[in-house]
Coordinates of C-alpha atoms and ligand atoms in Angstrom, one line a residue:
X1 CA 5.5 -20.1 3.6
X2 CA 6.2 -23.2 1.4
X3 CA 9.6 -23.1 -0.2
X4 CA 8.7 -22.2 -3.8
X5 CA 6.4 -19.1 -2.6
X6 CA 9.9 -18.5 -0.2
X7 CA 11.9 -18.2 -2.5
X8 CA 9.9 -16.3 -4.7
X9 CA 9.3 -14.0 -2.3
X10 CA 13.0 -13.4 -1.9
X11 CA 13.5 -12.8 -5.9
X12 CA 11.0 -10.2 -5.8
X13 CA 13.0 -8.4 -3.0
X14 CA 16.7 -8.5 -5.0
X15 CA 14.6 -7.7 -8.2
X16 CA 13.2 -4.8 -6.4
X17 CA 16.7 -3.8 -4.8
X18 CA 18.4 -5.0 -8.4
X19 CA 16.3 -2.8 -10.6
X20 CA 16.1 0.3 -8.7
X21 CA 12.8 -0.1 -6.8
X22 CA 13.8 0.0 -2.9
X23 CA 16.5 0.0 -1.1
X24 CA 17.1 -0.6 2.6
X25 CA 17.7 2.8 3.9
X26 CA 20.9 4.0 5.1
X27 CA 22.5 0.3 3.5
X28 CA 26.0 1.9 3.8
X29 CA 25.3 1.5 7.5
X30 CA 24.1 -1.8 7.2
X31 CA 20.4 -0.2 7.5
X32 CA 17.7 1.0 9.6
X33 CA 15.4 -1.8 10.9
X34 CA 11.7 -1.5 8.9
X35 CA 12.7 1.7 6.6
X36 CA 12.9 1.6 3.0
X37 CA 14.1 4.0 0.1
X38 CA 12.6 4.1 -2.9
X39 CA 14.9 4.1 -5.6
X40 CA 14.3 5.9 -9.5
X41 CA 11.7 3.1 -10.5
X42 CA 10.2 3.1 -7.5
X43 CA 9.3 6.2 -6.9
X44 CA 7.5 6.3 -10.4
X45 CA 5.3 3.3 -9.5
X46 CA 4.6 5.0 -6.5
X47 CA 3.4 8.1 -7.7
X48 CA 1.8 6.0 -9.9
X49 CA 0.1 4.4 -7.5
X50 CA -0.6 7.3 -5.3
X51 CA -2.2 9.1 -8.9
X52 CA -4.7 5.9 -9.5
X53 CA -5.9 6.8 -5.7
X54 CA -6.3 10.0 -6.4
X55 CA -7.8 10.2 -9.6
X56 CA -10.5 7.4 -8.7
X57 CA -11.0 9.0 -5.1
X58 CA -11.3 12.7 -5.8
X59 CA -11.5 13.6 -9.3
X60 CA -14.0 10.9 -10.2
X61 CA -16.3 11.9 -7.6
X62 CA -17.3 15.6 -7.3
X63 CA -18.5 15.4 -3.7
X64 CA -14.9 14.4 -2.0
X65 CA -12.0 16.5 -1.9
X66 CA -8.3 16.3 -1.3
X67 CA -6.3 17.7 1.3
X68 CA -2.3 17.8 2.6
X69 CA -2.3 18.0 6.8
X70 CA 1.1 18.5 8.5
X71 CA 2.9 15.6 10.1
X72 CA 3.0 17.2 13.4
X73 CA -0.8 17.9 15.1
X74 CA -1.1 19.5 18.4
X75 CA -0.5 16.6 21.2
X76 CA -4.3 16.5 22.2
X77 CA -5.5 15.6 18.9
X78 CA -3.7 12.2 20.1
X79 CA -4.9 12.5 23.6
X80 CA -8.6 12.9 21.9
X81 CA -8.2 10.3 19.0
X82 CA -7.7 7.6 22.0
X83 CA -3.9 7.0 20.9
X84 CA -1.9 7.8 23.5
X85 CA -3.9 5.6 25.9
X86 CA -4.6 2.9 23.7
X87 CA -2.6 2.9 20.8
X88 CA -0.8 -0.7 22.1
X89 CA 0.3 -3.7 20.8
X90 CA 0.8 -6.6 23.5
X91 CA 4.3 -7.5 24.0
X92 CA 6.2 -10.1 25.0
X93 CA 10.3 -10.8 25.5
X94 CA 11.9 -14.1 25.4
X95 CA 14.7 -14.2 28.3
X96 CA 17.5 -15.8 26.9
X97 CA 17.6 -15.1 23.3
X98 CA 16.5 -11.3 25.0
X99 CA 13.9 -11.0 21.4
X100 CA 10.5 -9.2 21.8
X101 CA 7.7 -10.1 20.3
X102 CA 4.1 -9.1 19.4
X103 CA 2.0 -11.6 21.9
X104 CA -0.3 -12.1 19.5
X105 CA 1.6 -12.8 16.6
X106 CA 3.5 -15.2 18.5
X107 CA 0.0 -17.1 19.0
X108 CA -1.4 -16.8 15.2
X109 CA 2.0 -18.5 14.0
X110 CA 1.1 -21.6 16.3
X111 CA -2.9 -21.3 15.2
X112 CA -1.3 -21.6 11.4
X113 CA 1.2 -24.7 12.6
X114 CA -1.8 -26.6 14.2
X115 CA -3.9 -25.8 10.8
X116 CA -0.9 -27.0 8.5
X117 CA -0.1 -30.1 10.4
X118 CA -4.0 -30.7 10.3
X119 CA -4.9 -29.8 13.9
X120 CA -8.0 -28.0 12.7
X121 CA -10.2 -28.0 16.1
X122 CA -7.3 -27.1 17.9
X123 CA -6.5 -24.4 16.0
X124 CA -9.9 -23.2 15.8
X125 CA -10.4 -23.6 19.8
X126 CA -6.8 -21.8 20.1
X127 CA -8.2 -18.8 17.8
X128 CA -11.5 -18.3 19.6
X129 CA -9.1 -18.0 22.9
X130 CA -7.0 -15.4 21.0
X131 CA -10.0 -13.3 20.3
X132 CA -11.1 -13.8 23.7
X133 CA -8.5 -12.2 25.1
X134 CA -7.8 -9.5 22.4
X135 CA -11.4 -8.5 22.9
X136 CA -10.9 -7.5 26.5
X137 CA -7.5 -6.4 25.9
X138 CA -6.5 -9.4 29.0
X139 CA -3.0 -9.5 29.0
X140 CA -2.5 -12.3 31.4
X141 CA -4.8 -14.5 29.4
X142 CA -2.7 -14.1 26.5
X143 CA 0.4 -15.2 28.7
X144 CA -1.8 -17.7 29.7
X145 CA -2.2 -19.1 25.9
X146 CA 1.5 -18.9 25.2
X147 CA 2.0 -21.1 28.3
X148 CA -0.6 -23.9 27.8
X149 CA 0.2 -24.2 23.6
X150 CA 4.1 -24.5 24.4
X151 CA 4.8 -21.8 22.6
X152 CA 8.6 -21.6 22.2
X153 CA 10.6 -18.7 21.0
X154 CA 11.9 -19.4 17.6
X155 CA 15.4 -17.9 18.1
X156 CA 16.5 -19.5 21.5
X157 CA 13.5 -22.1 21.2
X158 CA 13.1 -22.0 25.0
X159 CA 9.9 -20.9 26.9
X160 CA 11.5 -18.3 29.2
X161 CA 9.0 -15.2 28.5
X162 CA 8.2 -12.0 30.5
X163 CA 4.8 -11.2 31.4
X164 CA 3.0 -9.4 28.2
X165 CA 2.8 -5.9 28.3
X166 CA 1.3 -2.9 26.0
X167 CA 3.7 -1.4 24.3
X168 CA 2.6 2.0 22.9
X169 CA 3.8 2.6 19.1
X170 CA 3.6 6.2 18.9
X171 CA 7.4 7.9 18.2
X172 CA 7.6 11.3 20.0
X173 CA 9.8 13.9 19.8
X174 CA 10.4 17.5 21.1
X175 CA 8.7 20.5 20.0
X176 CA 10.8 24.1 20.7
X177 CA 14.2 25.3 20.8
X178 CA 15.3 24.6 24.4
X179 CA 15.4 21.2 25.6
X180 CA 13.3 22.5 29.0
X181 CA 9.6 23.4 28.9
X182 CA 9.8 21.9 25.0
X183 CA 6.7 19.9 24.3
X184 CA 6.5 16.9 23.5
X185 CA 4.7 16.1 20.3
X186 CA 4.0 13.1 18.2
X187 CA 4.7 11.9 14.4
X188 CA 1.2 10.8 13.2
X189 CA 0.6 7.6 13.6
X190 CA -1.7 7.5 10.9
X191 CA -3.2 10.1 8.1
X192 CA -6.6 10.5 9.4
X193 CA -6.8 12.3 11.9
X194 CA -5.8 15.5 10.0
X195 CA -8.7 15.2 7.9
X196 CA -10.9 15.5 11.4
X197 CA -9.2 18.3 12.7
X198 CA -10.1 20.0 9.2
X199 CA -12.9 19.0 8.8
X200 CA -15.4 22.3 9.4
X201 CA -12.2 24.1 7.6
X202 CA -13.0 22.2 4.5
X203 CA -16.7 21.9 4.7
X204 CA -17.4 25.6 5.0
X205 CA -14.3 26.9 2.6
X206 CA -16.0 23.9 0.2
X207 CA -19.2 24.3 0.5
X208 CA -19.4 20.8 0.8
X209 CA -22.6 19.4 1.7
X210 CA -23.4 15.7 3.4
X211 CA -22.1 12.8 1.9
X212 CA -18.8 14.7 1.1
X213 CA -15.8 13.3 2.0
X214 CA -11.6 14.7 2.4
X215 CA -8.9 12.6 1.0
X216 CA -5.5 12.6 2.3
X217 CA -1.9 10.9 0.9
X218 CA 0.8 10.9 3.3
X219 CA 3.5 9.6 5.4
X220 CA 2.6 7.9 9.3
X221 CA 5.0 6.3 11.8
X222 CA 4.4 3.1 13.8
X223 CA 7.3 2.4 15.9
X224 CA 6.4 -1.6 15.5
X225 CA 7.3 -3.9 17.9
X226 CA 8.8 -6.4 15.2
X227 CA 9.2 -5.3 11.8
X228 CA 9.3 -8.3 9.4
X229 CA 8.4 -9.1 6.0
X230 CA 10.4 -6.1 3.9
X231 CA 8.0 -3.0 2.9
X232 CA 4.8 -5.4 4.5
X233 CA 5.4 -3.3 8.3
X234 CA 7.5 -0.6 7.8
X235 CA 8.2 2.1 11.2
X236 CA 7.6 4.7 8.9
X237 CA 5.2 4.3 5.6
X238 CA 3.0 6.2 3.8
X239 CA -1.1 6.0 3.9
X240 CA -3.7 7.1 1.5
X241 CA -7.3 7.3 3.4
X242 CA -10.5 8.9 2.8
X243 CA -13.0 9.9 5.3
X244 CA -16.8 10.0 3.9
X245 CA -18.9 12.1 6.3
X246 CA -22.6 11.3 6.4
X247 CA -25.8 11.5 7.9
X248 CA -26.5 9.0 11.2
X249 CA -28.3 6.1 10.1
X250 CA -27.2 6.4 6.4
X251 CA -23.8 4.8 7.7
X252 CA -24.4 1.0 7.2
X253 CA -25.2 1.8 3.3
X254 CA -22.4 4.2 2.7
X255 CA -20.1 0.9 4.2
X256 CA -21.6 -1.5 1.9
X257 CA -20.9 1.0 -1.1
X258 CA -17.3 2.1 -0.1
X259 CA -16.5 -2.0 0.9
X260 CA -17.2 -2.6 -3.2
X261 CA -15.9 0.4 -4.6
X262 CA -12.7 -0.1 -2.9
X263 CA -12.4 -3.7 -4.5
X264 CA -13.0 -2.8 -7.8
X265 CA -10.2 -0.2 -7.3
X266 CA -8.1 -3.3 -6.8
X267 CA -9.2 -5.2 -9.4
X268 CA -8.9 -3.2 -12.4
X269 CA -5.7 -3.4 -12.8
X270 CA -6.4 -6.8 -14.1
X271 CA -5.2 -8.6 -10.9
X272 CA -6.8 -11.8 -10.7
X273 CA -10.0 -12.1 -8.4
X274 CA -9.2 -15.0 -6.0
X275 CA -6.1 -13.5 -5.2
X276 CA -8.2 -10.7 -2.8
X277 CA -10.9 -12.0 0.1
X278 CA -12.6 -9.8 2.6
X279 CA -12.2 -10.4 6.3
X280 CA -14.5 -9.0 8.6
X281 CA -12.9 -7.8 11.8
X282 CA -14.5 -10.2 14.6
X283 CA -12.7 -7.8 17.5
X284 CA -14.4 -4.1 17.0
X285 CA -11.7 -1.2 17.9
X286 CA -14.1 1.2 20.6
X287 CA -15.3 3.7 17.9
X288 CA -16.4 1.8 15.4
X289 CA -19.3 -0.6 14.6
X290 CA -18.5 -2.4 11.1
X291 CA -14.7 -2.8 9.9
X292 CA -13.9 -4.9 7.0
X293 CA -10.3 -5.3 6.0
X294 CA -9.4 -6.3 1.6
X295 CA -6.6 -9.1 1.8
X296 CA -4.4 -10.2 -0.5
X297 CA -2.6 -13.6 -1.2
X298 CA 0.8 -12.8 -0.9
X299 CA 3.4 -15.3 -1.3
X300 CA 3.5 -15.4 2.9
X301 CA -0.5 -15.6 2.6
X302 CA -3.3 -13.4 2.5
X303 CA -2.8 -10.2 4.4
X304 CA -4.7 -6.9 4.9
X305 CA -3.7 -4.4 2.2
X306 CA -7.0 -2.1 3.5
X307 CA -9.6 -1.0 5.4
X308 CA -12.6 -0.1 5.6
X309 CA -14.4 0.9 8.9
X310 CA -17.3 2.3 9.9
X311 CA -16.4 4.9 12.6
X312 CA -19.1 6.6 13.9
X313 CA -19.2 9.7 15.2
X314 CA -16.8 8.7 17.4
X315 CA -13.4 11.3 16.1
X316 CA -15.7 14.5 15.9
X317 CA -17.1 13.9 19.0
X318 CA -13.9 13.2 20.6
X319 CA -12.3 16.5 19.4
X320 CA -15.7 18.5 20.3
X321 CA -14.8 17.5 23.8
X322 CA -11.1 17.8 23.8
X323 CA -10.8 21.2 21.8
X324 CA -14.0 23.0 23.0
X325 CA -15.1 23.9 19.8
X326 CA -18.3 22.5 18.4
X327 CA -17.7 20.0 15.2
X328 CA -21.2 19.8 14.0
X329 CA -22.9 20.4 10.8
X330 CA -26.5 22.2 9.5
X331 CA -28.3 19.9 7.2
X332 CA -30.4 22.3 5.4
X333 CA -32.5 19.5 4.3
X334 CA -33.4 18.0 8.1
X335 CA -32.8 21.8 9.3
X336 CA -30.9 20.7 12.4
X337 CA -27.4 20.3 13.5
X338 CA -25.5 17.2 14.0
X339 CA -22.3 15.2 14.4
X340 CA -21.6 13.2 11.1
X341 CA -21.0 10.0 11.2
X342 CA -17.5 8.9 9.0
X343 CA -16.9 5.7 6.9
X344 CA -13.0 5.5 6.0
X345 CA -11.3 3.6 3.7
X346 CA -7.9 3.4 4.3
X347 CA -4.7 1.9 2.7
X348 CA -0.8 1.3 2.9
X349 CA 0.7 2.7 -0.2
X350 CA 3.7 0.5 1.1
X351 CA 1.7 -2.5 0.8
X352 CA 0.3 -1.7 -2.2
X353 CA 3.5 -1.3 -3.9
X354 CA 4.8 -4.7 -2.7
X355 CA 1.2 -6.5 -3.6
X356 CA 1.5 -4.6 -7.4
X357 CA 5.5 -5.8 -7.4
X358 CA 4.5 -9.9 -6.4
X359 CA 1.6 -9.7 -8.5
X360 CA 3.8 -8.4 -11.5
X361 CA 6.6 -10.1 -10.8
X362 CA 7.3 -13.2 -13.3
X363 CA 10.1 -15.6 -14.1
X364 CA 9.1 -17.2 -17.5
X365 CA 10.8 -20.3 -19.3
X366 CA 11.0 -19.8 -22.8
X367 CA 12.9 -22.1 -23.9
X368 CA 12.7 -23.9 -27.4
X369 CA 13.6 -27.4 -28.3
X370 CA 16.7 -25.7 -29.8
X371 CA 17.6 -23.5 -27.1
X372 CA 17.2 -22.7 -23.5
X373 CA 15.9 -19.3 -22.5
X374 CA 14.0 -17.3 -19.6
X375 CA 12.7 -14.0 -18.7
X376 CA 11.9 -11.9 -16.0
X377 CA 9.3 -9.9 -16.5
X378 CA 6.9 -7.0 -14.6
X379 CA 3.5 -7.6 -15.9
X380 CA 2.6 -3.9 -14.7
X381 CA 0.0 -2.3 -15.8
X382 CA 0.7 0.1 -18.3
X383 CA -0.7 3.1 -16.9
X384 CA 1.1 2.5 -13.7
X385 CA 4.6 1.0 -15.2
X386 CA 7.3 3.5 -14.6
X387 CA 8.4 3.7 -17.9
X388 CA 6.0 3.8 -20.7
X389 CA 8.2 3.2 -23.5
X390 CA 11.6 2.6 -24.8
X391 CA 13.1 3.9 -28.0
X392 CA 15.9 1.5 -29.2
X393 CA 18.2 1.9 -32.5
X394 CA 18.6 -1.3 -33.8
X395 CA 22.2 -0.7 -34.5
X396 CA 24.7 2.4 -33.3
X397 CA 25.4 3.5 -36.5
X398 CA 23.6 4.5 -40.0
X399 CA 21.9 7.4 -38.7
X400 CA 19.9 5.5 -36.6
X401 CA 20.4 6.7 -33.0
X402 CA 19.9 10.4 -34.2
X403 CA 16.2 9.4 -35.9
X404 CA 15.3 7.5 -32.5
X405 CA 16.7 10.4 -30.4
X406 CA 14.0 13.0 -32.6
X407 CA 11.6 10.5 -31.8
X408 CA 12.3 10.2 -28.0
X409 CA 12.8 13.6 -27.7
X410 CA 8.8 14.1 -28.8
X411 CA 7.5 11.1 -27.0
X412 CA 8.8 12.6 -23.5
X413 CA 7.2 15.3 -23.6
X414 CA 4.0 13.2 -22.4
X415 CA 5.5 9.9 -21.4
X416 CA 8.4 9.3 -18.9
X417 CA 10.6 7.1 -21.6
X418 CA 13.5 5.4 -21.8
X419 CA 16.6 5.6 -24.9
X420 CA 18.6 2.6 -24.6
X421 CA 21.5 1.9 -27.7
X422 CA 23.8 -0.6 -25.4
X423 CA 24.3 -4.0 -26.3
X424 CA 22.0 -6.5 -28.6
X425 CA 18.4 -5.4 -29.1
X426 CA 17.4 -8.8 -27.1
X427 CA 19.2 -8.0 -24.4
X428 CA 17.5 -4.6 -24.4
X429 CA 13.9 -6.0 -24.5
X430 CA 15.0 -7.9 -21.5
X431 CA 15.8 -4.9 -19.4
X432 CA 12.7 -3.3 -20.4
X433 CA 10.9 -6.7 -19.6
X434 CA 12.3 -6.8 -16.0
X435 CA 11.2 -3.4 -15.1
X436 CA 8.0 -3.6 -16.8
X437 CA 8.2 -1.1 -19.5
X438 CA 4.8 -2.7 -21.7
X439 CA 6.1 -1.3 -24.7
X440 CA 9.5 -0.8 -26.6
X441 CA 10.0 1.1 -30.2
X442 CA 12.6 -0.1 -32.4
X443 CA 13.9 2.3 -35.2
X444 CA 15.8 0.7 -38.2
X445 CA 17.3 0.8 -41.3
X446 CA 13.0 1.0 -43.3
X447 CA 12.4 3.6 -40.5
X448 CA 14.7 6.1 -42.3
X449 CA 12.9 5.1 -45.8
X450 CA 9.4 4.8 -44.6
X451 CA 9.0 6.5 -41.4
X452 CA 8.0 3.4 -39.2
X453 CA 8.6 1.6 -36.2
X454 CA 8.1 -1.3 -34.5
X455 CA 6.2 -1.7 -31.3
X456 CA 6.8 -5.1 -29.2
X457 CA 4.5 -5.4 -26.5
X458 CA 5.9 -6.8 -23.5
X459 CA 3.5 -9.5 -22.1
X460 CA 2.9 -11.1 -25.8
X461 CA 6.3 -10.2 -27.4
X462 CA 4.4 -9.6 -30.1
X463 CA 5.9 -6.6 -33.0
X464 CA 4.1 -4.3 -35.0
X465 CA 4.9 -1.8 -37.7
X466 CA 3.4 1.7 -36.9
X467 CA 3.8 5.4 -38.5
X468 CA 6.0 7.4 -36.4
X469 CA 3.1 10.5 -36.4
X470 CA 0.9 7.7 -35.2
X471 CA 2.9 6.9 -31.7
X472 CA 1.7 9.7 -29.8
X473 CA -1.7 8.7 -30.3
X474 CA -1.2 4.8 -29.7
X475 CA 1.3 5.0 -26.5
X476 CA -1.3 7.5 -25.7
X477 CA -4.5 5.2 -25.7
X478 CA -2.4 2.3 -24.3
X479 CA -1.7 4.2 -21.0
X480 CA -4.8 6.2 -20.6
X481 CA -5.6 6.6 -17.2
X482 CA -9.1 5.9 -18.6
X483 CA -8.3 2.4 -19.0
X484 CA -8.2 2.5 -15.3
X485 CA -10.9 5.0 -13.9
X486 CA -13.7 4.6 -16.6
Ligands
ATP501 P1 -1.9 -4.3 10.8 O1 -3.0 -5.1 11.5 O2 -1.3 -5.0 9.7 O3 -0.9 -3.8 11.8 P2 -3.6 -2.1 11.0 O4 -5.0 -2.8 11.1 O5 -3.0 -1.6 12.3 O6 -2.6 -3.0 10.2 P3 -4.6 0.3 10.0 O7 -4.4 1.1 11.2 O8 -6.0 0.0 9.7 O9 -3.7 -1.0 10.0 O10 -3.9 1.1 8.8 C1 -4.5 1.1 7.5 C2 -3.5 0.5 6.5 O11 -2.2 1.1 6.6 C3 -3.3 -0.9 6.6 O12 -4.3 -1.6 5.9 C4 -1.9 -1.1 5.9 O13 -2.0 -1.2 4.5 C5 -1.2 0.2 6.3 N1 -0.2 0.0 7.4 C6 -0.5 -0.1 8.7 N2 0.6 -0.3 9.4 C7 1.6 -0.4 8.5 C8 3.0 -0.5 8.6 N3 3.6 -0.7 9.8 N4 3.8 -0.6 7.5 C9 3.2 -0.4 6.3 N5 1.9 -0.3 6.1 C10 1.1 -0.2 7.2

């Protein structure tokens, strides 16, 4: 990370712990390693963000459906998925400054060092080698990698590792009241497969008929061998996926579709599109047969956000065998029974959050050859800010804050608002700058004559005058959800 996108990274995390929008968890404690609290603006984004999901996946298409599975599923659904046996990352520990690391990561970092000091065949040699040995999950070879590149560990800087080992990242716990014959039972390591468990549940109680697919929001536990980057790897986050069932053979096409749809889901919020790339997964996991992740350039480089993978028929199968019961549906149009196969599209709410808070996140000069000045702002979107507006008295006194409070008081009925009568009105427009708010209303002395207000949009800090009846109408238009979705 170069210093300026360093630094910038770490004003968006005291902005975000500043303003209300996470907090390490448990900070009176000093923290839990990789868990995060959302604080009372970020839990608005959030649901905001979780709503734009929603609303785009299941209510603007009438063939997928939304669903909310349990945290806890019956051990073998694990056994079945392939997650207690392969659910791994390779591991390695440093002796002397007694760290662990991920294996792999430890080898990316170096590929990234050779390509910044301009070692590109190296790096490009050292990479195919990494896939090598990720693609036949060889340990030893990985070892071997760390060995010939020198890789040193970056705490004690010495090369005294352990062998690598798999390290499996599912947290368990115990099921049942007495400590003896209690079973042992897993937090879900990720969303999806409560959506195949249900799956017959929901096609028959829907109706649903092939393409359909279940959506799911909800939280998952990694217990990940290093946690790093703030909400980027979290040991417990929250996932929003979407499994599309559909006819074998059909699969390649549905990819393709769901591959675009899910970027233009990403885009029209207005972020820019260089910032996103696609990056086809070279190394296959054993059930699927095209994977695609969405990355976005964070100020630590482009990372996946998403993805989007062709599975197969590979879960349903897997849980036919394990649980006895037959998975399959009638296509009344072919008039014969079959397995579906599944395209999924899942993303990291967490990660979403952080890519909407660097993309948003803005410290502006605006300084005049008379005066110095700066903002920070939160260019949210306006559907998605937190708070939609904020009614601000010009001055305590004249009647003033009892006209804006009739005015807030209607307004938050449909938006979540803000009333704010402390301190200068520029130093109020700079709050509502820093935690995004797009617009704020400003009552004054010609509001009590005429009955209008000012509206300053945030981004352009531009002011207009506006009829009070009329604010309803134009907040309403400005966050729309349809200036999303349509
Ligand atoms: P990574 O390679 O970064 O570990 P992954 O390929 O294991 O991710 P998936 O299993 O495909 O991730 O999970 C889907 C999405 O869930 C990811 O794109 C990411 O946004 C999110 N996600 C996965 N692990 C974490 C985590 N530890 N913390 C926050 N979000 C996560």
């Amino acid at each position: 990370m170069s210093k300026n996108n360093d630094e910038l990274f770490k004003n968006v995390i005291s902005h975000a712990k500043e303003y209300g929008f996470v907090f390490p968890s448990s900070e009176i404690y000093d923290g839990l390693s990789a868990v995060y609290d959302y604080g009372q603006l970020g839990s608005e984004l959030k649901n905001n963000l979780k709503m734009y999901w929603w609303k785009s996946m299941v209510q603007m298409h009438e063939n997928i459906v939304g669903i909310d599975s349990a945290i806890f599923m019956h051990p073998k659904v694990w056994k079945a998925s392939g997650h207690v046996d392969g659910f791994a990352d390779p591991m390695i520990d440093n002796k002397d400054s007694k760290k662990r690391y991920r294996a792999d990561n430890l080898i990316e970092d170096k590929i990234a060092r050779y390509l910044k000091d301009g070692k590109t065949e190296k790096s490009e040699s050292l990479q195919k080698d990494l896939d090598a040995a990720l693609a036949s999950d060889d340990l030893p070879a990985l070892r071997a990698l760390i060995e010939e590149h020198q890789i040193v560990c970056p705490v004690s800087g010495t090369r005294n590792w352990t062998d690598v080992r798999q390290f499996n990242l599912m947290f368990s716990t115990q099921m049942g009241a007495m400590a003896e014959g209690a079973d042992e039972v897993y937090l879900r390591p990720e969303t999806a497969q409560g959506i195949f468990v249900n799956f017959l549940n929901v096609q028959k109680s829907g109706r649903m008929r092939i393409p359909f697919g279940i959506a799911q929001i909800g939280k998952a536990f990694r217990n990940e061998v290093i946690a790093r980057q703030f909400i980027m790897r979290m040991r417990e986050f929250e996932q929003m996926e979407m499994q599309f069932f559909v006819k074998p053979g059909t699969e390649m096409e549905w990819y393709a579709y769901w591959k675009e749809a899910r970027l233009k889901w990403h885009l029209a919020v207005g972020t820019l599109p260089e910032k996103y790339r696609y990056h086809d997964h070279v190394k296959l996991a054993h059930y699927a047969n095209a994977a695609v992740d969405i990355e976005f350039e964070f100020p630590f480089g482009f990372k996946e956000v998403e993805g989007i993978h062709s599975r197969t028929d590979f879960d349903l199968s897997q849980h036919e065998k394990f649980s006895g019961k037959k998975l399959q549906y009638f296509d009344t149009v072919e008039n014969k029974n079959y397995i579906p196969y599944v395209i999924e599209t899942s993303i990291g709410l967490d990660r979403m959050f952080l890519l909407t808070m660097c993309n948003a996140y803005e410290e502006q000069d605006l300084s005049t050859a008379e005066k110095p000045d700066s903002r920070t702002v939160l260019h949210l979107h306006p559907t998605l800010a937190p708070v939609k507006a904020a009614v601000l008295p010009l001055v305590k006194k004249d009647g003033l804050p009892e006209k804006a409070r009739e005015i807030m008081d209607n307004l938050k009925l449909d938006f979540n608002m803000q009333y704010d009568e402390k301190d200068s009105i520029g130093k109020r427009y700079r709050r509502q700058d820093a935690i995004g708010t797009p617009f704020c209303i400003t009552i004054d002395h010609q509001t009590l004559e005429d009955n209008t207000v000012t509206i300053r949009h945030r981004d352009s800090m531009e002011q207009e005058r506006v009829p009070v009846k009329e604010l309803d109408k134009i907040i309403g238009n400005l966050v729309s959800w349809k200036n999303l979705l349509k």
